[in-house]
PDB file of C-alpha atoms and ligand atoms in Angstrom:
ATOM      1  CA  LEU A  65     152.349-143.028  79.282  1.00 30.00           C
ATOM      2  CA  THR A  66     152.885-146.255  80.055  1.00 32.00           C
ATOM      3  CA  ALA A  67     153.719-146.061  83.309  1.00 34.00           C
ATOM      4  CA  LEU A  68     149.812-143.991  84.408  1.00 34.00           C
ATOM      5  CA  PRO A  69     148.833-143.635  88.542  1.00 37.00           C
ATOM      6  CA  LYS A  70     146.996-146.897  89.744  1.00 40.00           C
ATOM      7  CA  SER A  71     144.712-144.214  90.322  1.00 39.00           C
ATOM      8  CA  ALA A  72     144.406-140.692  88.367  1.00 41.00           C
ATOM      9  CA  ALA A  73     142.551-137.515  88.410  1.00 46.00           C
ATOM     10  CA  LEU A  74     141.603-135.367  85.103  1.00 47.00           C
ATOM     11  CA  PRO A  75     145.088-133.866  83.140  1.00 51.00           C
ATOM     12  CA  ARG A  76     144.386-130.054  85.496  1.00 53.00           C
ATOM     13  CA  GLY A  77     145.422-127.084  83.256  1.00 53.00           C
ATOM     14  CA  ALA A  78     142.874-128.034  80.171  1.00 49.00           C
ATOM     15  CA  PRO A  79     142.639-123.721  78.633  1.00 60.00           C
ATOM     16  CA  ASP A  80     139.118-126.192  78.003  1.00 86.00           C
ATOM     17  CA  PRO A  81     136.834-128.892  78.731  1.00 89.00           C
ATOM     18  CA  GLU A  82     137.756-130.288  74.135  1.00 91.00           C
ATOM     19  CA  GLN A  83     141.532-130.005  74.580  1.00 93.00           C
ATOM     20  CA  ALA A  84     141.118-131.971  78.324  1.00 95.00           C
ATOM     21  CA  ARG A  85     139.399-134.266  76.011  1.00 97.00           C
ATOM     22  CA  PHE A  86     142.677-134.367  73.711  1.00 97.00           C
ATOM     23  CA  ARG A  87     145.157-135.304  76.271  1.00 96.00           C
ATOM     24  CA  LEU A  88     142.605-138.224  77.627  1.00 97.00           C
ATOM     25  CA  ILE A  89     142.931-139.806  74.267  1.00 97.00           C
ATOM     26  CA  LYS A  90     146.463-139.566  74.236  1.00 96.00           C
ATOM     27  CA  ILE A  91     146.492-141.387  77.348  1.00 96.00           C
ATOM     28  CA  ALA A  92     143.733-143.956  75.364  1.00 96.00           C
ATOM     29  CA  LEU A  93     146.431-144.110  72.177  1.00 96.00           C
ATOM     30  CA  GLY A  94     149.098-144.669  74.411  1.00 94.00           C
ATOM     31  CA  ASN A  95     147.683-147.629  75.910  1.00 91.00           C
ATOM     32  CA  PRO A  96     146.506-150.017  73.373  1.00 91.00           C
ATOM     33  CA  HIS A  97     142.970-151.235  74.169  1.00 93.00           C
ATOM     34  CA  ARG A  98     140.786-154.650  72.535  1.00 94.00           C
ATOM     35  CA  TYR A  99     138.210-152.141  71.584  1.00 95.00           C
ATOM     36  CA  GLY A 100     140.853-150.864  69.261  1.00 95.00           C
ATOM     37  CA  ARG A 101     141.488-154.396  68.132  1.00 96.00           C
ATOM     38  CA  TYR A 102     137.497-154.877  67.278  1.00 96.00           C
ATOM     39  CA  ARG A 103     137.030-152.125  66.084  1.00 97.00           C
ATOM     40  CA  LEU A 104     140.083-152.902  63.330  1.00 96.00           C
ATOM     41  CA  PHE A 105     138.014-155.871  62.504  1.00 97.00           C
ATOM     42  CA  THR A 106     134.013-154.789  62.408  1.00 96.00           C
ATOM     43  CA  MET A 107     135.120-150.919  60.539  1.00 97.00           C
ATOM     44  CA  GLY A 108     137.679-153.961  58.338  1.00 97.00           C
ATOM     45  CA  LEU A 109     133.714-155.936  58.027  1.00 96.00           C
ATOM     46  CA  THR A 110     132.365-151.915  56.637  1.00 96.00           C
ATOM     47  CA  LEU A 111     134.735-151.646  53.913  1.00 97.00           C
ATOM     48  CA  ALA A 112     134.423-155.095  53.567  1.00 97.00           C
ATOM     49  CA  VAL A 113     130.742-154.677  51.876  1.00 96.00           C
ATOM     50  CA  LEU A 114     130.901-151.180  50.459  1.00 96.00           C
ATOM     51  CA  LEU A 115     134.491-152.822  48.263  1.00 97.00           C
ATOM     52  CA  GLY A 116     132.820-155.992  47.984  1.00 97.00           C
ATOM     53  CA  VAL A 117     129.456-156.117  47.147  1.00 97.00           C
ATOM     54  CA  PRO A 118     130.013-153.499  44.062  1.00 97.00           C
ATOM     55  CA  LEU A 119     133.471-154.718  42.614  1.00 96.00           C
ATOM     56  CA  ALA A 120     131.273-158.442  42.061  1.00 97.00           C
ATOM     57  CA  GLY A 121     128.465-156.746  40.651  1.00 96.00           C
ATOM     58  CA  LEU A 122     126.340-157.650  43.168  1.00 97.00           C
ATOM     59  CA  ALA A 123     125.029-154.243  42.789  1.00 98.00           C
ATOM     60  CA  ARG A 124     126.154-150.870  40.435  1.00 97.00           C
ATOM     61  CA  VAL A 125     124.684-148.842  37.845  1.00 97.00           C
ATOM     62  CA  ASP A 126     127.888-147.155  36.255  1.00 96.00           C
ATOM     63  CA  LEU A 127     126.570-144.204  34.567  1.00 94.00           C
ATOM     64  CA  TRP A 128     129.841-143.909  32.762  1.00 92.00           C
ATOM     65  CA  ALA A 129     130.185-147.737  30.467  1.00 93.00           C
ATOM     66  CA  GLY A 130     126.769-148.586  31.194  1.00 95.00           C
ATOM     67  CA  ALA A 131     127.435-151.349  32.684  1.00 95.00           C
ATOM     68  CA  HIS A 132     125.303-152.008  35.382  1.00 97.00           C
ATOM     69  CA  ARG A 133     124.867-155.597  37.736  1.00 97.00           C
ATOM     70  CA  MET A 134     122.811-157.150  40.223  1.00 97.00           C
ATOM     71  CA  LEU A 135     123.826-160.585  41.649  1.00 97.00           C
ATOM     72  CA  GLY A 136     126.514-160.078  38.627  1.00 96.00           C
ATOM     73  CA  GLU A 137     123.780-160.552  35.636  1.00 97.00           C
ATOM     74  CA  PRO A 138     124.326-158.115  33.406  1.00 97.00           C
ATOM     75  CA  VAL A 139     121.071-155.472  33.370  1.00 98.00           C
ATOM     76  CA  GLU A 140     118.563-152.093  32.228  1.00 97.00           C
ATOM     77  CA  LEU A 141     119.695-149.154  34.184  1.00 97.00           C
ATOM     78  CA  LEU A 142     116.232-148.771  35.551  1.00 97.00           C
ATOM     79  CA  LEU A 143     116.866-152.613  37.066  1.00 97.00           C
ATOM     80  CA  GLY A 144     120.338-151.524  38.317  1.00 97.00           C
ATOM     81  CA  LEU A 145     118.803-148.520  40.050  1.00 97.00           C
ATOM     82  CA  ALA A 146     116.398-150.629  41.499  1.00 98.00           C
ATOM     83  CA  THR A 147     118.509-152.895  43.326  1.00 98.00           C
ATOM     84  CA  VAL A 148     121.817-150.776  44.636  1.00 97.00           C
ATOM     85  CA  SER A 149     118.203-148.571  46.329  1.00 97.00           C
ATOM     86  CA  VAL A 150     117.357-152.523  47.705  1.00 97.00           C
ATOM     87  CA  ALA A 151     121.154-152.884  48.366  1.00 97.00           C
ATOM     88  CA  ILE A 152     122.161-149.750  50.469  1.00 95.00           C
ATOM     89  CA  ALA A 153     117.474-150.711  51.773  1.00 96.00           C
ATOM     90  CA  ALA A 154     119.449-153.795  53.479  1.00 95.00           C
ATOM     91  CA  PHE A 155     123.022-152.394  54.733  1.00 93.00           C
ATOM     92  CA  TYR A 156     120.734-150.311  57.129  1.00 91.00           C
ATOM     93  CA  GLY A 157     118.182-152.733  57.678  1.00 92.00           C
ATOM     94  CA  ALA A 158     120.562-154.748  58.875  1.00 93.00           C
ATOM     95  CA  THR A 159     122.270-152.045  61.093  1.00 91.00           C
ATOM     96  CA  PHE A 160     118.329-151.173  62.348  1.00 90.00           C
ATOM     97  CA  LEU A 161     118.330-155.323  63.035  1.00 91.00           C
ATOM     98  CA  LEU A 162     121.652-155.467  65.231  1.00 91.00           C
ATOM     99  CA  ASN A 163     120.313-152.283  66.442  1.00 89.00           C
ATOM    100  CA  MET A 164     117.269-153.510  68.552  1.00 88.00           C
ATOM    101  CA  VAL A 165     119.068-156.437  69.612  1.00 89.00           C
ATOM    102  CA  ALA A 166     122.153-155.010  70.839  1.00 89.00           C
ATOM    103  CA  GLY A 167     122.194-151.363  70.500  1.00 89.00           C
ATOM    104  CA  ARG A 168     123.887-148.036  68.617  1.00 92.00           C
ATOM    105  CA  VAL A 169     127.384-150.343  67.912  1.00 93.00           C
ATOM    106  CA  PHE A 170     126.858-149.820  64.198  1.00 94.00           C
ATOM    107  CA  CYS A 171     127.549-146.441  65.988  1.00 95.00           C
ATOM    108  CA  GLY A 172     130.548-147.858  67.976  1.00 95.00           C
ATOM    109  CA  PHE A 173     132.281-150.011  65.651  1.00 96.00           C
ATOM    110  CA  GLY A 174     130.806-149.788  62.011  1.00 95.00           C
ATOM    111  CA  CYS A 175     130.624-145.983  61.412  1.00 97.00           C
ATOM    112  CA  PRO A 176     133.213-145.175  58.909  1.00 97.00           C
ATOM    113  CA  VAL A 177     131.618-141.431  59.390  1.00 97.00           C
ATOM    114  CA  GLY A 178     132.370-142.145  63.317  1.00 98.00           C
ATOM    115  CA  GLN A 179     136.389-143.481  62.511  1.00 98.00           C
ATOM    116  CA  LEU A 180     137.301-140.141  60.400  1.00 98.00           C
ATOM    117  CA  SER A 181     135.734-138.261  63.627  1.00 98.00           C
ATOM    118  CA  ARG A 182     137.764-140.652  65.317  1.00 98.00           C
ATOM    119  CA  LEU A 183     141.813-140.580  63.728  1.00 98.00           C
ATOM    120  CA  SER A 184     140.438-136.454  63.461  1.00 98.00           C
ATOM    121  CA  ASP A 185     140.310-136.680  67.132  1.00 98.00           C
ATOM    122  CA  ALA A 186     144.302-138.835  67.224  1.00 98.00           C
ATOM    123  CA  ILE A 187     145.396-136.054  65.206  1.00 98.00           C
ATOM    124  CA  ASP A 188     144.162-133.676  68.408  1.00 97.00           C
ATOM    125  CA  ALA A 189     145.543-134.882  70.594  1.00 97.00           C
ATOM    126  CA  LEU A 190     148.929-135.474  68.836  1.00 96.00           C
ATOM    127  CA  SER A 191     149.437-132.365  68.574  1.00 91.00           C
ATOM    128  CA  ARG A 192     153.290-132.254  70.480  1.00 91.00           C
ATOM    129  CA  ASP A 193     154.333-135.230  68.580  1.00 94.00           C
ATOM    130  CA  ALA A 194     154.986-134.149  64.684  1.00 96.00           C
ATOM    131  CA  ALA A 195     155.836-137.727  63.493  1.00 96.00           C
ATOM    132  CA  GLY A 196     152.178-140.010  65.622  1.00 96.00           C
ATOM    133  CA  ARG A 197     150.612-135.867  63.525  1.00 97.00           C
ATOM    134  CA  ARG A 198     151.864-137.176  60.519  1.00 97.00           C
ATOM    135  CA  GLN A 199     151.224-141.210  60.740  1.00 97.00           C
ATOM    136  CA  THR A 200     147.512-140.771  61.692  1.00 98.00           C
ATOM    137  CA  TRP A 201     147.124-138.239  59.358  1.00 98.00           C
ATOM    138  CA  LEU A 202     147.896-140.966  56.899  1.00 98.00           C
ATOM    139  CA  LYS A 203     145.836-143.335  58.750  1.00 98.00           C
ATOM    140  CA  LEU A 204     142.524-140.288  57.554  1.00 98.00           C
ATOM    141  CA  ALA A 205     143.096-139.173  54.268  1.00 98.00           C
ATOM    142  CA  GLY A 206     144.283-143.279  53.350  1.00 98.00           C
ATOM    143  CA  PHE A 207     140.533-144.383  55.501  1.00 98.00           C
ATOM    144  CA  ALA A 208     138.626-141.464  53.896  1.00 98.00           C
ATOM    145  CA  LEU A 209     140.036-142.613  50.378  1.00 98.00           C
ATOM    146  CA  LEU A 210     139.118-146.379  50.887  1.00 97.00           C
ATOM    147  CA  LEU A 211     135.616-145.099  52.217  1.00 98.00           C
ATOM    148  CA  VAL A 212     134.781-142.755  49.022  1.00 98.00           C
ATOM    149  CA  GLY A 213     136.865-144.874  46.845  1.00 97.00           C
ATOM    150  CA  ALA A 214     134.314-147.820  47.790  1.00 97.00           C
ATOM    151  CA  THR A 215     131.058-145.270  47.575  1.00 97.00           C
ATOM    152  CA  SER A 216     132.159-144.181  44.010  1.00 97.00           C
ATOM    153  CA  LEU A 217     132.319-147.712  42.596  1.00 97.00           C
ATOM    154  CA  TRP A 218     128.513-148.093  42.984  1.00 97.00           C
ATOM    155  CA  TRP A 219     128.154-145.389  40.446  1.00 96.00           C
ATOM    156  CA  VAL A 220     130.978-146.131  38.259  1.00 95.00           C
ATOM    157  CA  GLY A 221     132.487-149.391  37.364  1.00 94.00           C
ATOM    158  CA  PRO A 222     136.641-149.626  38.171  1.00 94.00           C
ATOM    159  CA  GLY A 223     137.687-149.398  34.349  1.00 93.00           C
ATOM    160  CA  VAL A 224     136.949-145.912  34.500  1.00 95.00           C
ATOM    161  CA  TYR A 225     139.839-144.748  37.084  1.00 95.00           C
ATOM    162  CA  LEU A 226     142.243-146.074  34.048  1.00 94.00           C
ATOM    163  CA  ALA A 227     139.474-145.010  30.570  1.00 92.00           C
ATOM    164  CA  GLY A 228     141.705-141.750  29.414  1.00 89.00           C
ATOM    165  CA  GLY A 229     140.359-139.357  28.919  1.00 92.00           C
ATOM    166  CA  LEU A 230     137.741-136.561  29.393  1.00 93.00           C
ATOM    167  CA  ALA A 231     135.870-139.555  31.596  1.00 92.00           C
ATOM    168  CA  MET A 232     138.556-140.304  33.831  1.00 95.00           C
ATOM    169  CA  LEU A 233     139.197-136.777  34.070  1.00 96.00           C
ATOM    170  CA  ALA A 234     135.910-136.253  36.135  1.00 95.00           C
ATOM    171  CA  ALA A 235     135.925-139.505  38.025  1.00 96.00           C
ATOM    172  CA  TRP A 236     139.597-138.822  39.412  1.00 97.00           C
ATOM    173  CA  ALA A 237     137.579-135.157  40.504  1.00 97.00           C
ATOM    174  CA  ALA A 238     135.035-136.188  41.367  1.00 97.00           C
ATOM    175  CA  LEU A 239     136.765-139.060  44.235  1.00 98.00           C
ATOM    176  CA  GLY A 240     139.328-136.119  44.846  1.00 98.00           C
ATOM    177  CA  ALA A 241     136.055-133.577  46.314  1.00 98.00           C
ATOM    178  CA  GLY A 242     134.100-137.123  47.828  1.00 98.00           C
ATOM    179  CA  VAL A 243     137.368-136.895  49.607  1.00 98.00           C
ATOM    180  CA  GLY A 244     137.602-133.401  50.332  1.00 98.00           C
ATOM    181  CA  LEU A 245     134.504-133.620  51.864  1.00 98.00           C
ATOM    182  CA  ALA A 246     134.962-136.140  54.116  1.00 98.00           C
ATOM    183  CA  LEU A 247     138.453-134.537  55.287  1.00 98.00           C
ATOM    184  CA  VAL A 248     136.052-131.505  56.434  1.00 98.00           C
ATOM    185  CA  HIS A 249     133.736-133.886  57.844  1.00 97.00           C
ATOM    186  CA  ALA A 250     136.558-135.148  60.109  1.00 98.00           C
ATOM    187  CA  ARG A 251     137.883-132.132  60.255  1.00 97.00           C
ATOM    188  CA  ARG A 252     134.837-129.657  61.277  1.00 95.00           C
ATOM    189  CA  TRP A 253     132.055-131.058  61.817  1.00 95.00           C
ATOM    190  CA  ARG A 254     133.236-134.411  63.589  1.00 97.00           C
ATOM    191  CA  TRP A 255     131.234-135.935  66.100  1.00 97.00           C
ATOM    192  CA  GLY A 256     128.572-133.216  66.406  1.00 95.00           C
ATOM    193  CA  PHE A 257     127.483-134.275  63.055  1.00 95.00           C
ATOM    194  CA  CYS A 258     126.812-137.037  65.218  1.00 95.00           C
ATOM    195  CA  ARG A 259     124.756-135.100  67.762  1.00 93.00           C
ATOM    196  CA  LYS A 260     123.012-133.348  65.828  1.00 92.00           C
ATOM    197  CA  LEU A 261     121.975-133.832  61.989  1.00 93.00           C
ATOM    198  CA  CYS A 262     122.898-137.438  61.270  1.00 95.00           C
ATOM    199  CA  PRO A 263     119.247-139.404  59.930  1.00 91.00           C
ATOM    200  CA  ILE A 264     119.941-143.004  61.952  1.00 91.00           C
ATOM    201  CA  GLY A 265     122.318-141.497  64.698  1.00 90.00           C
ATOM    202  CA  LEU A 266     117.955-139.293  65.097  1.00 90.00           C
ATOM    203  CA  TYR A 267     116.290-142.701  64.215  1.00 90.00           C
ATOM    204  CA  TYR A 268     118.415-144.610  67.000  1.00 89.00           C
ATOM    205  CA  SER A 269     117.940-141.733  69.244  1.00 89.00           C
ATOM    206  CA  VAL A 270     114.331-142.214  69.299  1.00 88.00           C
ATOM    207  CA  VAL A 271     114.005-146.564  69.520  1.00 86.00           C
ATOM    208  CA  GLN A 272     118.063-147.393  71.249  1.00 81.00           C
ATOM    209  CA  THR A 273     116.982-150.575  71.788  1.00 81.00           C
ATOM    210  CA  GLY A 274     118.938-153.377  71.895  1.00 74.00           C
ATOM    211  CA  GLY A 275     120.269-155.388  75.766  1.00 75.00           C
ATOM    212  CA  LEU A 276     123.655-157.239  74.709  1.00 84.00           C
ATOM    213  CA  VAL A 277     125.333-153.954  74.012  1.00 86.00           C
ATOM    214  CA  ARG A 278     124.974-150.433  76.490  1.00 86.00           C
ATOM    215  CA  ILE A 279     126.925-148.730  78.648  1.00 90.00           C
ATOM    216  CA  HIS A 280     126.473-149.522  82.754  1.00 88.00           C
ATOM    217  CA  TYR A 281     127.439-147.084  85.901  1.00 89.00           C
ATOM    218  CA  ASP A 282     128.006-148.412  89.246  1.00 84.00           C
ATOM    219  CA  GLU A 283     128.298-145.879  91.753  1.00 78.00           C
ATOM    220  CA  LYS A 284     129.022-148.596  94.427  1.00 79.00           C
ATOM    221  CA  LEU A 285     132.007-149.448  93.067  1.00 81.00           C
ATOM    222  CA  ALA A 286     135.524-147.940  93.003  1.00 79.00           C
ATOM    223  CA  CYS A 287     135.096-144.655  91.429  1.00 88.00           C
ATOM    224  CA  THR A 288     137.624-141.794  91.721  1.00 89.00           C
ATOM    225  CA  ASP A 289     135.261-139.251  90.477  1.00 91.00           C
ATOM    226  CA  CYS A 290     137.318-138.301  88.433  1.00 92.00           C
ATOM    227  CA  LYS A 291     135.222-137.647  84.949  1.00 94.00           C
ATOM    228  CA  ALA A 292     137.490-138.829  83.221  1.00 95.00           C
ATOM    229  CA  CYS A 293     134.407-141.124  81.704  1.00 95.00           C
ATOM    230  CA  ALA A 294     132.278-137.561  80.350  1.00 96.00           C
ATOM    231  CA  GLY A 295     135.428-135.406  79.527  1.00 96.00           C
ATOM    232  CA  ILE A 296     136.228-137.898  76.701  1.00 97.00           C
ATOM    233  CA  CYS A 297     132.497-138.510  75.277  1.00 97.00           C
ATOM    234  CA  PRO A 298     132.464-137.620  71.950  1.00 97.00           C
ATOM    235  CA  VAL A 299     128.916-136.550  72.188  1.00 95.00           C
ATOM    236  CA  HIS A 300     129.149-134.989  75.277  1.00 94.00           C
ATOM    237  CA  LEU A 301     127.309-137.853  77.771  1.00 95.00           C
ATOM    238  CA  ASP A 302     128.134-137.931  81.287  1.00 95.00           C
ATOM    239  CA  PRO A 303     127.969-142.514  81.586  1.00 94.00           C
ATOM    240  CA  ARG A 304     127.403-141.835  85.197  1.00 94.00           C
ATOM    241  CA  HIS A 305     124.207-140.360  84.531  1.00 93.00           C
ATOM    242  CA  LEU A 306     122.342-141.616  81.329  1.00 93.00           C
ATOM    243  CA  GLY A 307     119.663-142.216  82.639  1.00 91.00           C
ATOM    244  CA  GLN A 308     118.750-138.826  82.650  1.00 92.00           C
ATOM    245  CA  LEU A 309     117.191-136.665  79.855  1.00 92.00           C
ATOM    246  CA  LEU A 310     117.968-134.500  77.908  1.00 90.00           C
ATOM    247  CA  ASP A 311     116.205-130.853  77.577  1.00 87.00           C
ATOM    248  CA  SER A 312     117.969-129.657  74.092  1.00 83.00           C
ATOM    249  CA  PRO A 313     120.154-131.827  72.198  1.00 84.00           C
ATOM    250  CA  GLY A 314     120.457-129.552  69.557  1.00 84.00           C
ATOM    251  CA  GLY A 315     120.438-129.447  65.340  1.00 87.00           C
ATOM    252  CA  LEU A 316     118.076-132.418  64.568  1.00 86.00           C
ATOM    253  CA  ALA A 317     117.570-134.434  67.393  1.00 87.00           C
ATOM    254  CA  PHE A 318     114.565-134.275  69.963  1.00 87.00           C
ATOM    255  CA  PRO A 319     114.487-133.317  73.000  1.00 88.00           C
ATOM    256  CA  GLY A 320     112.847-136.030  76.357  1.00 89.00           C
ATOM    257  CA  MET A 321     114.735-138.694  75.296  1.00 91.00           C
ATOM    258  CA  PRO A 322     117.403-140.556  78.093  1.00 92.00           C
ATOM    259  CA  ALA A 323     120.878-140.043  77.404  1.00 93.00           C
ATOM    260  CA  ALA A 324     121.511-143.484  76.648  1.00 92.00           C
ATOM    261  CA  ASN A 325     119.403-142.954  72.957  1.00 92.00           C
ATOM    262  CA  HIS A 326     122.275-140.401  72.562  1.00 93.00           C
ATOM    263  CA  CYS A 327     125.152-142.865  72.995  1.00 94.00           C
ATOM    264  CA  LEU A 328     127.510-144.685  70.529  1.00 95.00           C
ATOM    265  CA  SER A 329     128.409-147.343  72.234  1.00 94.00           C
ATOM    266  CA  CYS A 330     131.824-146.019  70.576  1.00 96.00           C
ATOM    267  CA  GLY A 331     133.011-147.647  74.756  1.00 95.00           C
ATOM    268  CA  ALA A 332     134.784-145.013  75.099  1.00 96.00           C
ATOM    269  CA  CYS A 333     134.166-143.716  78.743  1.00 95.00           C
ATOM    270  CA  VAL A 334     134.778-147.648  79.577  1.00 94.00           C
ATOM    271  CA  GLU A 335     138.683-148.130  78.104  1.00 94.00           C
ATOM    272  CA  ILE A 336     139.312-143.814  79.992  1.00 95.00           C
ATOM    273  CA  CYS A 337     137.947-145.727  83.342  1.00 93.00           C
ATOM    274  CA  GLU A 338     139.716-148.937  83.624  1.00 91.00           C
ATOM    275  CA  HIS A 339     143.448-146.897  82.330  1.00 91.00           C
ATOM    276  CA  MET A 340     142.323-144.492  85.131  1.00 90.00           C
ATOM    277  CA  THR A 341     141.546-146.902  88.066  1.00 86.00           C
ATOM    278  CA  ARG A 342     143.190-149.908  87.246  1.00 80.00           C
ATOM    279  CA  ARG A 343     141.520-152.261  89.165  1.00 75.00           C
ATOM    280  CA  GLU A 344     138.740-154.358  89.028  1.00 77.00           C
ATOM    281  CA  PRO A 345     135.908-154.147  88.541  1.00 78.00           C
ATOM    282  CA  LEU A 346     135.531-151.033  86.961  1.00 81.00           C
ATOM    283  CA  PRO A 347     132.146-148.818  88.277  1.00 85.00           C
ATOM    284  CA  ALA A 348     131.280-148.760  84.147  1.00 84.00           C
ATOM    285  CA  ALA A 349     131.900-151.388  82.194  1.00 83.00           C
ATOM    286  CA  MET A 350     130.355-152.245  78.660  1.00 85.00           C
ATOM    287  CA  GLY A 351     128.499-155.159  78.007  1.00 82.00           C
ATOM    288  CA  PHE A 352     124.451-156.763  78.944  1.00 69.00           C
ATOM    289  CA  ARG A 353     125.472-157.311  82.618  1.00 55.00           C
ATOM    290  CA  SER A 354     125.647-154.942  85.070  1.00 50.00           C
ATOM    291  CA  PRO A 355     129.783-154.482  86.624  1.00 44.00           C
ATOM    292  CA  ARG A 356     128.173-156.036  90.292  1.00 44.00           C
ATOM    293  CA  GLN A 357     126.715-159.039  88.585  1.00 41.00           C
TER     294      GLN A 357
HETATM  295  S1  SF4 B 124     125.460-141.230  64.969  1.00 88.44           S
HETATM  296 FE1  SF4 B 124     125.724-140.905  62.639  1.00 88.44          FE
HETATM  297  S2  SF4 B 124     127.850-140.919  61.199  1.00 88.44           S
HETATM  298 FE2  SF4 B 124     127.382-140.656  64.019  1.00 88.44          FE
HETATM  299  S3  SF4 B 124     128.548-143.061  64.436  1.00 88.44           S
HETATM  300 FE3  SF4 B 124     126.417-143.337  63.526  1.00 88.44          FE
HETATM  301  S4  SF4 B 124     125.200-143.498  62.054  1.00 88.44           S
HETATM  302 FE4  SF4 B 124     127.857-142.867  62.665  1.00 88.44          FE
HETATM  303  S1  SF4 B 125     128.399-142.771  77.274  1.00 88.44           S
HETATM  304 FE1  SF4 B 125     131.269-143.865  76.701  1.00 88.44          FE
HETATM  305  S2  SF4 B 125     130.005-145.633  75.509  1.00 88.44           S
HETATM  306 FE2  SF4 B 125     128.219-143.631  75.050  1.00 88.44          FE
HETATM  307  S3  SF4 B 125     129.124-142.386  74.019  1.00 88.44           S
HETATM  308 FE3  SF4 B 125     130.294-141.633  76.020  1.00 88.44          FE
HETATM  309  S4  SF4 B 125     132.262-141.951  75.635  1.00 88.44           S
HETATM  310 FE4  SF4 B 125     131.301-142.969  74.036  1.00 88.44          FE
HETATM  311  S1  SF4 B 126     133.593-143.979  86.406  1.00 88.44           S
HETATM  312 FE1  SF4 B 126     135.145-144.463  86.082  1.00 88.44          FE
HETATM  313  S2  SF4 B 126     136.613-142.836  84.841  1.00 88.44           S
HETATM  314 FE2  SF4 B 126     134.720-142.186  85.238  1.00 88.44          FE
HETATM  315  S3  SF4 B 126     134.176-140.907  87.314  1.00 88.44           S
HETATM  316 FE3  SF4 B 126     134.350-142.702  87.820  1.00 88.44          FE
HETATM  317  S4  SF4 B 126     136.155-143.622  87.827  1.00 88.44           S
HETATM  318 FE4  SF4 B 126     137.236-142.032  86.570  1.00 88.44          FE
END
């Protein structure tokens, strides 16, 4: 994997597009990329907000001990509920504002649900590497536990997990069920959820805005037509034709929107293009300017 040819074609002999996609993901996993480092930071930021707000008592409804919080102060249940609702609305509001400026970068770099899918992809891509697969399973389970645990702390205080008795059993059972659901999402629904069901994705696909971060493709540059960029796309787009209207995206998604509106700005296509072509300027690029500018 480290000795890729200067220009490579899409792997041959793959039984179906999904298998071909996993082979491309394996190539990407074997060649660490700057987007992976960016994502480590942005995903850490998302988890820090999810964990930090209830732990600091900025917003919490405590269904177990009644220790509801607003900006660190004890409050009644109704005020606690209102605070949590405002905090959730503010979180989504922040992602929508980000979308206006920079497009769907939250999908590509900040969404923990997308990260579950990404880790699950990596498990399938490493099907012949038992140690790598085990390690990625641990990452997926750990990430799911962190995500569900952080979410639970908006609704119970951390003390319930050590309280003993029925309350503790119920808390751990709910946590286990949540982690199970996250793993089912990762293993079964994965990016299909983004394509067809996610309400935030639905919103983004209708209002897609933002000029700072988007995928550009310039056919005048050295495109080898290897099709790797389309082959690796988690939501089945061809980044070379993002201006085309999508007739039937399926699920809740509205037909007739440009493919660009469904693009998650994940950068996987740009990353694999860099690995396949190994030369500058790249025909595919992510950012606010086209590669020729
Ligand atoms: S479409 Fe929804 S689930 Fe998918 S990455 Fe975007 S916000 Fe996350
Ligand atoms: S077109 Fe590229 S950036 Fe957009 S979703 Fe597909 S792989 Fe990700
Ligand atoms: S844009 Fe890059 S990855 Fe896509 S077909 Fe051209 S060379 Fe291959």
